[in-house]
Amino acid sequence: MIPQTPETTTGHGDISTGVAAPTAGGDSNASATRITPGNALRPEDIALEVRTGLTKPSEDIAEYALRLGDDALILAQRLGHWISRAPELEEDVALGNIALDQLGHARSFLSYAGGAWDKSEDDLAYFRREHEFRSVQLFEQPNDDFAVTIARQFIVSYYQFELYRRLTESTDATIAAIAAKAVKEVDYHRDHSAQWILRLAGGTEESRRRMIHGLRLMWPYVNELFQDDELAQRLAEAGAAVAPSSLREDFDRLTGEVLAEAELEVPDVPAAPGGGRHGRHSEHLGYLLAEMQVLAREHPGAKW
Amino acid sequence: MAAQNLQSVPAEPTPREQDPAEQARIAAQEADGQASFDRVMAEDSRIEPKDWMPAPYRKTLLRQISQHAHSEIIGMQPEANWISRAPSLKRKAILMAKVQDEAGHGLYLYSAAETLGQSRDKMMEDLIAGKARYSSIFNYPALTWADMGAIGWLVDGAAICNQVPLCRASYGPYGRAMVRICKEESFHQRQGFEILLELSNGTPAQKQMAQDAVNRWYAPSLMMFGPPDDDSPNSKQSMAWNIKRFSNDELRSRFVGMMVEQVRVLGLTLPDDQIRFNEDTKKWEHGPLDWREFQEVLAGRGPCNSQRLERRRSAHDDGAWVREAAAAYADKQRAKQSMKTKEYAA
């Protein structure tokens, strides 16, 4: 921790800058200044603050952080599979980067959430069962081919950008700080997926067919992203979180612009009912967790 | 999509017509080129892509750099095998970043090789067709989590011993690529060491896992330096060209000396009771290595040869439609752009 002197603050006695412009990914000072001035926010910083009692989330906030952490963790696990299997070396690197960003966000959210229950990020990641995960179903959908992965990423990154952008204003300083770091990274993920949507839609007949298929396959899970529930509403009213439904309009508009440029229709497919926030998952999550957790569970209590 | 639009420079000068005057001119040019090349070698300075270089020098470098690039790419596989099962989120992040670094190393090295006149597409084709080699070590399986430690500590450690002198290789693009690669490799080695240290200080099962991994990776990592000096036909020429700086056995001996110190800190042992420091030669010596096994793996009969190539082949084949789409899209964009330019002009 670098102590803040009056000279280094801007005279408001407030070192938080947040993300200024709604469309920008944030300025260079936006990252995590609320917690570690001058340094990027690391999951270890949050774990330390939680451990030393410097910060402790309420039960509601912890549950909310768990949701966002689980989303990011499950997606990181999915994307990690592409490393060494991507269509081009550049994509091994790009998808690996996105996976790493998501894993970083997951670790921060889970470290924070764990503070409410005296659990570490690893306790939460490796020792919960399927129905205890709070991720929405989109994130656990299988990678399938590259177009399907891109379709999932496109939806995720436009959703997460709108979410994190607003969460930089959260009344909960830790949530705001994690969001301030994440929003800048997710902005790149938006760019990456939007460019691939354009390329695949406008490339060959085959790539266009696959892109349309990918979007149709993923679109049933869009609705769940924007479902409100009591917890989200309660936290939104307190200014700590965002009502998911409030993100829908911007999401529809911005994804609509990209799809229109790619001369693609917004898929007209029935929405799946969802339920991930309450532990109701698709058939896919169990396999993902079985693989992710196997080694840690073989050695309970071991340190790595 | 870097590889698609590459201008391929012929690797060797194409023979011109049989015109004596033209031949004389070429001969003079060659003699000038050779003189300047010899001067660079004598001064121990650098050859750059546009400089004249003897055809065998170009060929040797192209072979070495492309093999090195292939090794990075194939080398992603044994470690990628544990990304999904990494036992903590921090370890998962570190491992992902490491495997991603290897893709980056492959990219720098393919770029360096391209400056010698061969496209990345062609190199990739040769790899998939089984015509190109990569480091034999990656044909061994990564069976447990501790292998992530042993690969980092031993395999990356051996790679560093090999590669640090390559930062001074006479071919500029190769030497410069190696500087960056070595920095990241030494980071990887420390991570590997740390994984083993944690395991060694962990539960009895963890410690046993670590020792088992070191036992399996020790000999293959010593063989990474290549055959013994008296059985290494290309070494002498590579040393004369200032590509290679130290002999295989010299580097192997240095590596053993480093490992013998570090393994004590780890609280583990090396599976070789004949390691000793020879006071007369001032060199570290080790027990006999099974060079027959080395030749077998090199000949394609290792535990994972077919699996590694198949994975690369399927990633390449499954991704073909994506690369085609990107190329088609880029062509369409260029066509649109030139239409616009024409409209403005008219």
XYZ file of C-alpha atoms in Angstrom:
650
model
C 0.000 0.000 0.000
C 1.363 3.353 -0.966
C 0.144 5.932 1.531
C -1.749 8.738 -0.153
C -0.344 12.157 0.544
C -2.489 15.260 0.013
C -0.312 16.157 -3.004
C -1.176 12.985 -4.829
C -4.916 13.279 -4.428
C -6.918 15.676 -6.500
C -8.107 17.783 -3.621
C -11.336 15.885 -3.129
C -9.842 13.566 -0.588
C -11.037 10.793 -2.833
C -8.582 8.673 -4.721
C -11.167 6.806 -6.742
C -11.549 7.875 -10.315
C -13.763 5.191 -11.764
C -14.409 5.011 -15.462
C -15.237 8.403 -16.820
C -16.849 8.049 -20.203
C -19.618 5.511 -20.732
C -18.199 4.375 -24.049
C -14.545 4.323 -23.178
C -12.750 1.504 -21.470
C -11.608 3.862 -18.740
C -8.574 6.059 -18.359
C -5.238 4.918 -17.164
C -5.967 5.872 -13.576
C -9.171 3.931 -13.399
C -7.686 0.636 -12.440
C -8.254 -0.335 -8.884
C -7.070 2.944 -7.458
C -9.646 2.595 -4.737
C -7.709 -0.260 -3.225
C -4.103 -0.192 -4.280
C -3.145 3.244 -5.509
C -0.648 3.062 -8.312
C -0.891 -0.709 -8.636
C -3.081 -3.030 -10.578
C -5.560 -4.788 -8.363
C -4.552 -8.365 -7.767
C -6.662 -11.166 -6.299
C -3.953 -11.553 -3.655
C -4.549 -7.957 -2.543
C -8.210 -8.659 -2.036
C -7.503 -11.938 -0.235
C -5.125 -10.058 2.066
C -7.644 -7.328 2.812
C -10.255 -9.941 3.581
C -7.885 -11.955 5.754
C -6.718 -8.997 7.753
C -10.276 -7.832 8.278
C -9.728 -4.618 6.337
C -12.773 -5.431 4.305
C -15.588 -7.926 4.655
C -18.507 -8.269 2.284
C -22.061 -8.527 3.568
C -23.863 -11.787 2.895
C -25.690 -10.163 -0.036
C -22.564 -8.707 -1.570
C -20.745 -12.003 -1.175
C -23.530 -13.836 -2.943
C -23.425 -11.256 -5.733
C -19.640 -11.487 -6.069
C -19.975 -15.266 -6.178
C -22.285 -14.967 -9.175
C -19.899 -12.805 -11.144
C -16.899 -14.847 -10.062
C -18.540 -18.090 -11.130
C -19.447 -16.663 -14.544
C -15.844 -15.658 -15.155
C -14.376 -18.877 -13.761
C -16.518 -21.188 -15.860
C -15.772 -19.186 -19.001
C -12.025 -19.200 -18.262
C -12.197 -22.969 -17.897
C -13.939 -23.256 -21.266
C -11.595 -20.878 -23.089
C -8.470 -22.476 -21.644
C -9.236 -25.546 -23.725
C -8.458 -23.624 -26.907
C -4.835 -23.043 -25.935
C -2.851 -25.335 -28.280
C -5.961 -26.049 -30.380
C -6.862 -22.691 -31.964
C -7.202 -22.164 -35.735
C -4.123 -19.914 -35.813
C -1.276 -19.301 -33.360
C -2.446 -15.723 -32.926
C -5.740 -17.100 -31.633
C -4.006 -19.440 -29.194
C -2.578 -16.245 -27.755
C -5.767 -14.174 -28.003
C -8.131 -16.754 -26.519
C -5.512 -17.533 -23.889
C -5.426 -13.857 -22.998
C -9.164 -13.636 -22.658
C -9.174 -16.780 -20.528
C -6.495 -15.264 -18.305
C -8.412 -12.012 -17.922
C -11.564 -13.909 -16.983
C -9.648 -16.073 -14.545
C -8.207 -12.939 -12.952
C -11.679 -11.447 -12.519
C -12.939 -14.751 -11.125
C -10.148 -14.898 -8.579
C -10.848 -11.360 -7.420
C -14.587 -11.865 -7.076
C -14.217 -15.253 -5.386
C -11.539 -14.021 -2.991
C -13.859 -11.231 -1.994
C -16.961 -13.428 -1.724
C -15.065 -15.929 0.401
C -14.507 -13.214 2.992
C -18.108 -13.587 4.153
C -17.755 -17.314 4.836
C -14.102 -17.612 5.759
C -13.323 -19.416 2.520
C -10.528 -18.948 -0.020
C -10.939 -18.618 -3.769
C -9.813 -22.238 -4.067
C -12.280 -23.484 -1.440
C -15.003 -21.931 -3.534
C -13.712 -23.059 -6.913
C -12.746 -26.611 -6.050
C -14.934 -27.712 -3.196
C -18.426 -26.673 -4.176
C -20.763 -28.958 -6.068
C -22.646 -28.335 -9.258
C -25.806 -26.907 -7.706
C -23.755 -24.548 -5.541
C -22.362 -22.714 -8.559
C -24.096 -19.459 -9.369
C -23.023 -18.890 -12.972
C -25.642 -18.409 -15.662
C -25.935 -21.153 -18.237
C -24.402 -19.305 -21.173
C -20.940 -19.511 -19.635
C -20.927 -23.303 -19.314
C -22.025 -23.947 -22.901
C -19.454 -26.094 -24.724
C -16.873 -24.519 -27.013
C -17.999 -26.491 -30.055
C -16.341 -24.951 -33.135
C -14.624 -21.574 -33.316
C -17.808 -19.817 -34.487
C -19.757 -21.088 -31.495
C -16.978 -19.982 -29.156
C -16.985 -16.560 -30.800
C -20.773 -16.314 -30.558
C -20.597 -17.065 -26.818
C -17.730 -14.606 -26.367
C -19.554 -11.909 -28.289
C -22.602 -12.143 -26.041
C -20.498 -12.405 -22.888
C -18.212 -9.492 -23.586
C -20.984 -7.064 -24.562
C -22.910 -8.106 -21.451
C -19.905 -7.901 -19.134
C -18.842 -4.549 -20.514
C -22.211 -2.972 -19.742
C -22.238 -4.625 -16.331
C -18.714 -3.704 -15.244
C -18.989 -0.212 -16.642
C -21.880 0.449 -14.288
C -20.322 -1.428 -11.395
C -17.379 0.978 -11.356
C -19.894 3.236 -9.614
C -20.861 0.614 -7.053
C -21.140 1.810 -3.472
C -19.134 -1.270 -2.564
C -15.522 -0.174 -3.018
C -14.156 -3.637 -3.751
C -16.789 -4.477 -6.355
C -16.127 -1.078 -7.944
C -12.392 -1.657 -7.990
C -12.636 -5.123 -9.536
C -15.037 -3.763 -12.134
C -12.734 -0.847 -12.953
C -9.938 -3.250 -13.813
C -12.194 -5.720 -15.584
C -14.018 -3.236 -17.799
C -10.838 -2.225 -19.580
C -9.985 -5.814 -20.342
C -13.483 -6.730 -21.412
C -13.409 -3.820 -23.834
C -10.687 -5.710 -25.727
C -12.767 -8.867 -25.598
C -15.602 -6.958 -27.258
C -13.304 -5.807 -29.991
C -11.912 -9.287 -30.549
C -15.298 -10.973 -30.789
C -16.910 -8.239 -32.895
C -14.069 -8.435 -35.405
C -14.463 -12.177 -35.684
C -18.231 -11.851 -36.118
C -17.545 -9.566 -39.076
C -14.852 -11.810 -40.525
C -16.767 -15.034 -40.192
C -20.040 -13.547 -41.408
C -18.335 -11.828 -44.321
C -15.704 -14.461 -45.109
C -16.750 -17.608 -46.944
C -20.090 -19.305 -47.377
C -19.037 -21.927 -44.866
C -17.900 -19.443 -42.244
C -21.127 -17.484 -42.593
C -23.185 -20.632 -42.204
C -21.208 -21.592 -39.098
C -21.442 -18.098 -37.609
C -25.224 -18.079 -38.020
C -25.378 -21.530 -36.478
C -23.189 -20.439 -33.561
C -25.353 -17.435 -32.796
C -28.529 -19.513 -32.965
C -27.007 -22.065 -30.625
C -26.023 -19.483 -27.993
C -28.852 -16.992 -28.248
C -31.350 -19.009 -26.148
C -29.103 -18.251 -23.161
C -29.098 -14.484 -23.649
C -32.313 -13.927 -21.744
C -31.004 -15.354 -18.506
C -28.270 -12.711 -18.372
C -30.864 -10.005 -17.886
C -33.212 -11.688 -15.395
C -33.674 -9.772 -12.172
C -34.195 -11.467 -8.856
C -34.646 -10.321 -5.287
C -30.972 -10.191 -4.451
C -30.009 -8.217 -7.532
C -32.858 -5.798 -6.986
C -32.077 -5.310 -3.332
C -28.440 -4.579 -4.096
C -29.320 -2.381 -7.057
C -31.565 -0.246 -4.874
C -28.711 0.142 -2.406
C -26.423 1.252 -5.243
C -24.055 -1.680 -4.790
C -25.105 -3.660 -7.847
C -26.930 -3.275 -11.114
C -30.329 -4.690 -11.967
C -29.549 -7.098 -14.828
C -32.635 -5.980 -16.754
C -31.245 -2.441 -16.914
C -28.380 -3.639 -19.136
C -30.592 -5.111 -21.807
C -31.259 -2.021 -23.859
C -27.594 -1.111 -24.340
C -26.710 -4.744 -24.970
C -29.370 -5.072 -27.665
C -28.398 -1.822 -29.306
C -24.642 -2.470 -29.394
C -24.768 -6.121 -30.391
C -27.443 -5.149 -32.916
C -25.052 -2.684 -34.525
C -22.364 -5.316 -34.975
C -24.806 -7.896 -36.289
C -26.254 -5.346 -38.711
C -22.797 -4.511 -40.010
C -22.194 -8.230 -40.474
C -25.553 -8.454 -42.268
C -26.776 -10.946 -39.707
C -30.168 -11.159 -38.051
C -30.578 -11.217 -34.310
C -31.413 -14.939 -33.921
C -35.112 -15.545 -33.544
C -34.945 -18.484 -31.173
C -36.939 -19.341 -28.044
C -35.240 -18.392 -24.787
C -34.150 -21.077 -22.328
C -35.552 -20.628 -18.810
C -32.148 -20.333 -17.135
C -31.814 -20.710 -13.390
C -28.044 -20.748 -13.007
C -28.104 -17.994 -10.374
C -30.056 -20.406 -8.185
C -27.962 -23.470 -8.941
C -29.999 -24.883 -11.815
C -27.552 -25.688 -14.593
C -27.420 -27.362 -17.952
C -26.051 -30.880 -18.305
C -22.645 -29.519 -19.271
C -21.490 -28.018 -16.000
C -21.013 -31.318 -14.160
C -18.388 -32.538 -16.611
C -16.580 -29.225 -16.565
C -16.394 -29.253 -12.763
C -15.410 -32.919 -12.595
C -12.347 -32.166 -14.693
C -11.513 -28.871 -13.021
C -11.807 -30.191 -9.465
C -10.413 -33.706 -9.737
C -6.840 -33.109 -8.611
C -7.645 -30.677 -5.809
C -10.194 -33.153 -4.438
C -7.742 -36.033 -4.574
C -5.596 -34.113 -2.094
C -7.948 -32.301 0.253
C -6.136 -29.795 2.443
C -2.978 -29.871 0.316
C -1.223 -26.675 -0.697
C -0.004 -26.172 -4.262
C -3.179 -13.979 -40.356
C 0.423 -12.983 -40.907
C 1.368 -15.906 -43.038
C -1.069 -15.526 -45.888
C 0.417 -12.614 -47.718
C 4.023 -13.366 -47.247
C 6.310 -12.745 -50.155
C 8.353 -15.844 -50.437
C 12.015 -15.187 -51.112
C 13.684 -18.144 -52.792
C 15.893 -19.914 -50.292
C 18.659 -20.384 -52.792
C 19.523 -18.192 -55.778
C 17.687 -19.402 -58.841
C 20.052 -20.374 -61.683
C 19.991 -17.779 -64.435
C 20.437 -18.459 -68.125
C 23.660 -20.083 -69.196
C 25.080 -16.756 -70.400
C 28.838 -16.653 -69.632
C 28.843 -12.902 -68.930
C 25.942 -13.283 -66.536
C 27.667 -16.213 -64.891
C 30.843 -14.233 -64.443
C 28.862 -11.393 -62.904
C 27.187 -13.794 -60.492
C 30.521 -15.390 -59.611
C 31.993 -11.983 -58.801
C 28.978 -11.128 -56.705
C 29.282 -14.401 -54.834
C 32.966 -13.801 -54.175
C 32.209 -10.314 -52.801
C 29.413 -11.751 -50.699
C 31.595 -14.522 -49.339
C 34.361 -12.052 -48.450
C 31.967 -9.842 -46.587
C 30.382 -12.850 -44.848
C 33.823 -14.120 -43.792
C 34.636 -10.679 -42.412
C 31.447 -10.683 -40.336
C 32.315 -14.129 -38.974
C 35.866 -13.054 -38.120
C 34.633 -9.913 -36.369
C 31.938 -11.953 -34.634
C 29.293 -9.452 -35.674
C 25.922 -10.037 -37.275
C 24.378 -11.155 -40.521
C 21.054 -9.527 -41.326
C 18.307 -10.857 -43.630
C 19.315 -8.829 -46.690
C 23.023 -9.630 -46.390
C 24.622 -12.203 -48.630
C 25.028 -15.536 -46.917
C 26.241 -18.944 -48.084
C 23.406 -21.275 -49.016
C 24.374 -23.913 -46.402
C 24.386 -21.227 -43.675
C 20.876 -20.201 -44.674
C 19.770 -23.805 -44.801
C 21.248 -24.653 -41.409
C 19.642 -21.637 -39.776
C 16.297 -22.252 -41.382
C 16.368 -25.836 -40.147
C 17.425 -24.847 -36.642
C 15.056 -21.905 -36.196
C 12.047 -23.699 -37.639
C 12.764 -26.747 -35.467
C 12.996 -24.440 -32.512
C 9.658 -22.831 -33.432
C 8.026 -26.243 -33.872
C 9.361 -27.276 -30.459
C 7.635 -24.305 -28.856
C 4.351 -25.155 -30.541
C 4.428 -28.902 -29.897
C 5.792 -28.131 -26.430
C 2.517 -26.387 -25.578
C 0.719 -29.723 -25.567
C 2.120 -31.548 -22.523
C 1.464 -28.482 -20.392
C -1.886 -27.630 -21.944
C -2.810 -31.120 -20.761
C -2.946 -29.791 -17.190
C -4.553 -26.353 -17.646
C -8.041 -27.696 -17.047
C -6.975 -29.649 -13.923
C -4.521 -27.232 -12.288
C -5.090 -27.687 -8.547
C -5.391 -23.993 -7.611
C -6.618 -20.965 -9.495
C -3.285 -19.220 -9.105
C -1.459 -22.211 -10.607
C -4.017 -22.351 -13.378
C -3.359 -18.709 -14.233
C 0.409 -19.192 -14.189
C 0.201 -22.293 -16.364
C -2.117 -20.650 -18.870
C 0.230 -17.687 -19.120
C 3.169 -20.003 -19.617
C 1.622 -22.025 -22.412
C 0.505 -18.790 -23.998
C 4.111 -17.524 -23.819
C 5.158 -20.611 -25.748
C 2.757 -19.756 -28.561
C 4.360 -16.299 -28.526
C 7.841 -17.820 -28.739
C 6.694 -19.906 -31.681
C 5.476 -16.735 -33.351
C 8.763 -14.829 -32.889
C 10.727 -17.819 -34.151
C 8.553 -18.437 -37.201
C 8.976 -14.742 -38.005
C 12.745 -15.033 -37.656
C 12.702 -18.101 -39.911
C 10.556 -16.288 -42.465
C 13.337 -13.731 -42.907
C 15.334 -16.603 -44.400
C 12.786 -17.079 -47.121
C 10.290 -19.660 -46.044
C 6.662 -18.954 -45.177
C 5.117 -19.993 -41.898
C 2.476 -21.915 -43.841
C 5.153 -24.029 -45.470
C 6.906 -24.675 -42.160
C 3.600 -25.669 -40.585
C 2.860 -27.988 -43.508
C 6.228 -29.676 -43.066
C 5.606 -30.107 -39.362
C 2.188 -31.644 -39.885
C 3.470 -33.883 -42.665
C 6.054 -35.236 -40.231
C 8.908 -33.856 -42.361
C 10.200 -31.392 -39.798
C 11.633 -32.171 -36.413
C 10.975 -30.724 -33.004
C 12.621 -31.330 -29.679
C 12.257 -34.994 -28.791
C 11.494 -34.230 -25.165
C 7.922 -33.274 -25.980
C 7.203 -36.825 -27.059
C 7.138 -37.847 -23.403
C 3.808 -37.700 -21.569
C 2.960 -35.223 -18.781
C 1.363 -37.683 -16.409
C 0.901 -35.794 -13.145
C 0.697 -32.240 -11.891
C 4.307 -32.538 -10.718
C 5.307 -32.835 -14.365
C 4.433 -29.141 -14.670
C 7.154 -28.529 -12.121
C 9.663 -30.943 -13.637
C 9.116 -29.621 -17.158
C 9.628 -26.060 -15.964
C 12.649 -26.825 -13.853
C 14.461 -29.428 -15.988
C 13.195 -28.964 -19.543
C 13.067 -25.183 -19.485
C 16.290 -25.198 -17.473
C 18.032 -27.212 -20.178
C 16.484 -25.005 -22.842
C 17.921 -21.926 -21.122
C 21.424 -23.415 -21.009
C 21.100 -24.084 -24.716
C 19.516 -20.791 -25.594
C 21.382 -18.155 -23.628
C 24.436 -18.535 -25.902
C 22.090 -18.300 -28.909
C 21.345 -14.689 -27.954
C 24.780 -14.050 -29.500
C 24.068 -16.135 -32.624
C 25.500 -14.554 -35.767
C 22.103 -14.285 -37.444
C 20.522 -11.056 -36.170
C 16.796 -11.944 -36.151
C 17.495 -15.236 -34.365
C 19.720 -13.684 -31.708
C 17.221 -10.926 -31.019
C 14.292 -13.347 -30.770
C 16.317 -15.398 -28.316
C 16.905 -12.457 -25.983
C 13.214 -12.090 -25.345
C 12.577 -15.815 -25.239
C 15.327 -16.376 -22.681
C 13.873 -13.769 -20.345
C 10.538 -15.539 -20.348
C 12.114 -18.990 -20.127
C 13.992 -18.116 -16.983
C 10.713 -16.998 -15.464
C 9.202 -20.349 -16.473
C 12.045 -22.225 -14.898
C 11.571 -20.422 -11.605
C 7.872 -21.271 -11.718
C 8.700 -24.930 -12.294
C 11.108 -24.878 -9.398
C 8.471 -23.303 -7.193
C 5.886 -25.960 -8.102
C 8.350 -28.704 -7.132
C 9.367 -26.910 -3.950
C 5.761 -26.602 -2.843
C 5.131 -30.281 -3.592
C 8.309 -31.368 -1.896
C 7.270 -29.506 1.257
C 3.711 -30.781 1.009
C 2.093 -34.086 1.906
C 3.993 -37.373 1.457
C 1.880 -38.078 -1.637
C 2.809 -34.687 -3.096
C 6.487 -35.187 -2.386
C 6.403 -38.594 -4.015
C 4.666 -37.103 -7.035
C 7.474 -34.555 -7.331
C 10.244 -37.136 -7.043
C 8.570 -39.385 -9.595
C 8.348 -36.521 -12.074
C 12.009 -35.574 -11.593
C 12.966 -39.227 -12.087
C 11.110 -39.399 -15.376
C 12.253 -36.061 -16.829
C 15.904 -36.092 -15.758
C 17.464 -38.232 -18.497
C 15.326 -36.893 -21.356
C 16.265 -33.354 -20.313
C 20.001 -34.194 -20.413
C 19.493 -35.587 -23.885
C 17.989 -32.283 -25.007
C 21.543 -31.034 -25.549
C 21.911 -33.482 -28.411
C 24.208 -36.438 -28.992
C 27.707 -36.602 -27.450
C 30.272 -34.381 -29.188
C 31.971 -37.240 -30.988
C 28.623 -38.159 -32.522
C 27.362 -34.689 -33.454
C 28.281 -34.104 -37.111
C 26.763 -30.618 -37.516
C 28.133 -29.007 -34.379
C 31.535 -28.075 -35.749
C 30.178 -26.132 -38.711
C 27.575 -24.371 -36.544
C 30.336 -23.287 -34.190
C 32.427 -21.997 -37.076
C 29.433 -19.917 -38.169
C 29.018 -18.438 -34.691
C 25.564 -19.938 -34.379
C 26.500 -22.457 -31.750
C 28.950 -21.274 -29.075
C 29.505 -24.315 -26.870
C 29.513 -28.023 -27.586
C 26.657 -30.337 -26.582
C 28.712 -32.024 -23.877
C 29.972 -28.726 -22.488
C 26.423 -27.410 -22.104
C 25.191 -30.702 -20.673
C 27.934 -30.657 -18.066
C 27.095 -27.099 -17.029
C 23.439 -28.020 -16.735
C 24.192 -31.000 -14.484
C 26.254 -28.708 -12.261
C 23.339 -26.311 -11.869
C 20.775 -29.014 -11.199
C 22.877 -30.801 -8.626
C 22.888 -27.650 -6.505
C 19.230 -26.833 -6.987
C 17.914 -30.327 -6.294
C 19.286 -30.056 -2.748
C 17.228 -26.954 -2.125
C 14.221 -28.838 -3.415
C 14.803 -31.657 -0.974
C 14.647 -34.146 -3.847
C 17.247 -36.289 -5.610
C 18.396 -36.760 -9.183
C 18.076 -40.356 -10.410
C 21.794 -40.624 -11.184
C 24.333 -41.855 -8.622
C 27.292 -41.165 -10.888
C 27.147 -37.388 -10.870
C 30.506 -35.966 -9.823
C 32.719 -32.950 -10.344
C 35.889 -33.945 -12.151
C 38.690 -31.918 -10.545
C 41.039 -32.550 -13.478
C 38.733 -31.378 -16.250
C 36.815 -29.000 -13.941
C 33.621 -30.376 -15.426
C 30.527 -32.065 -14.060
C 30.047 -35.655 -15.130
C 26.924 -37.787 -15.115
C 25.964 -41.428 -15.557
C 25.429 -43.029 -18.971
C 22.413 -41.956 -20.998
C 20.328 -44.287 -23.108
C 21.067 -42.907 -26.553
C 19.278 -45.816 -28.145
C 16.058 -44.528 -26.582
C 16.897 -41.032 -27.824
C 17.266 -42.347 -31.390
C 14.044 -44.300 -31.082
C 12.054 -41.249 -30.021
C 13.747 -39.189 -32.709
C 12.748 -41.802 -35.267
C 9.120 -41.374 -34.262
C 8.857 -44.292 -31.875
C 8.437 -42.335 -28.642
C 5.477 -42.523 -26.260
C 3.605 -39.520 -27.711
C 5.000 -38.839 -31.193
C 1.852 -39.763 -33.020
C -0.433 -38.089 -30.471
C 1.480 -34.782 -30.624
C 1.442 -34.595 -34.401
C -2.186 -35.602 -34.592
C -3.187 -32.829 -32.199
C -1.320 -30.255 -34.263
C -2.793 -31.661 -37.459
C -6.347 -31.626 -36.170
C -6.042 -28.083 -34.784
C -4.702 -27.010 -38.155
C -7.343 -28.862 -40.176
C -10.231 -27.870 -37.920
C -9.130 -24.254 -38.190
C -8.739 -24.244 -41.968
C -12.188 -22.782 -42.569
C -11.446 -19.962 -40.099
C -8.200 -19.013 -41.835
C -9.906 -19.192 -45.221
C -12.694 -16.966 -43.952
C -10.243 -14.409 -42.580
C -8.326 -14.348 -45.864
C -11.526 -14.041 -47.917
C -12.775 -11.250 -45.683
C -9.463 -9.390 -45.948
C -9.583 -9.706 -49.747
C -13.110 -8.311 -49.844
C -12.110 -5.414 -47.611
C -9.147 -4.617 -49.857
C -11.363 -4.765 -52.946
C -13.836 -2.381 -51.292
C -10.995 -0.061 -50.354
C -9.574 0.061 -53.867
C -13.078 0.671 -55.302
C -13.390 3.659 -52.996
C -9.970 4.930 -54.004
C -10.944 4.676 -57.678
C -14.223 6.489 -57.062
C -12.359 9.334 -55.382
C -9.896 9.482 -58.260
C -12.718 9.613 -60.833
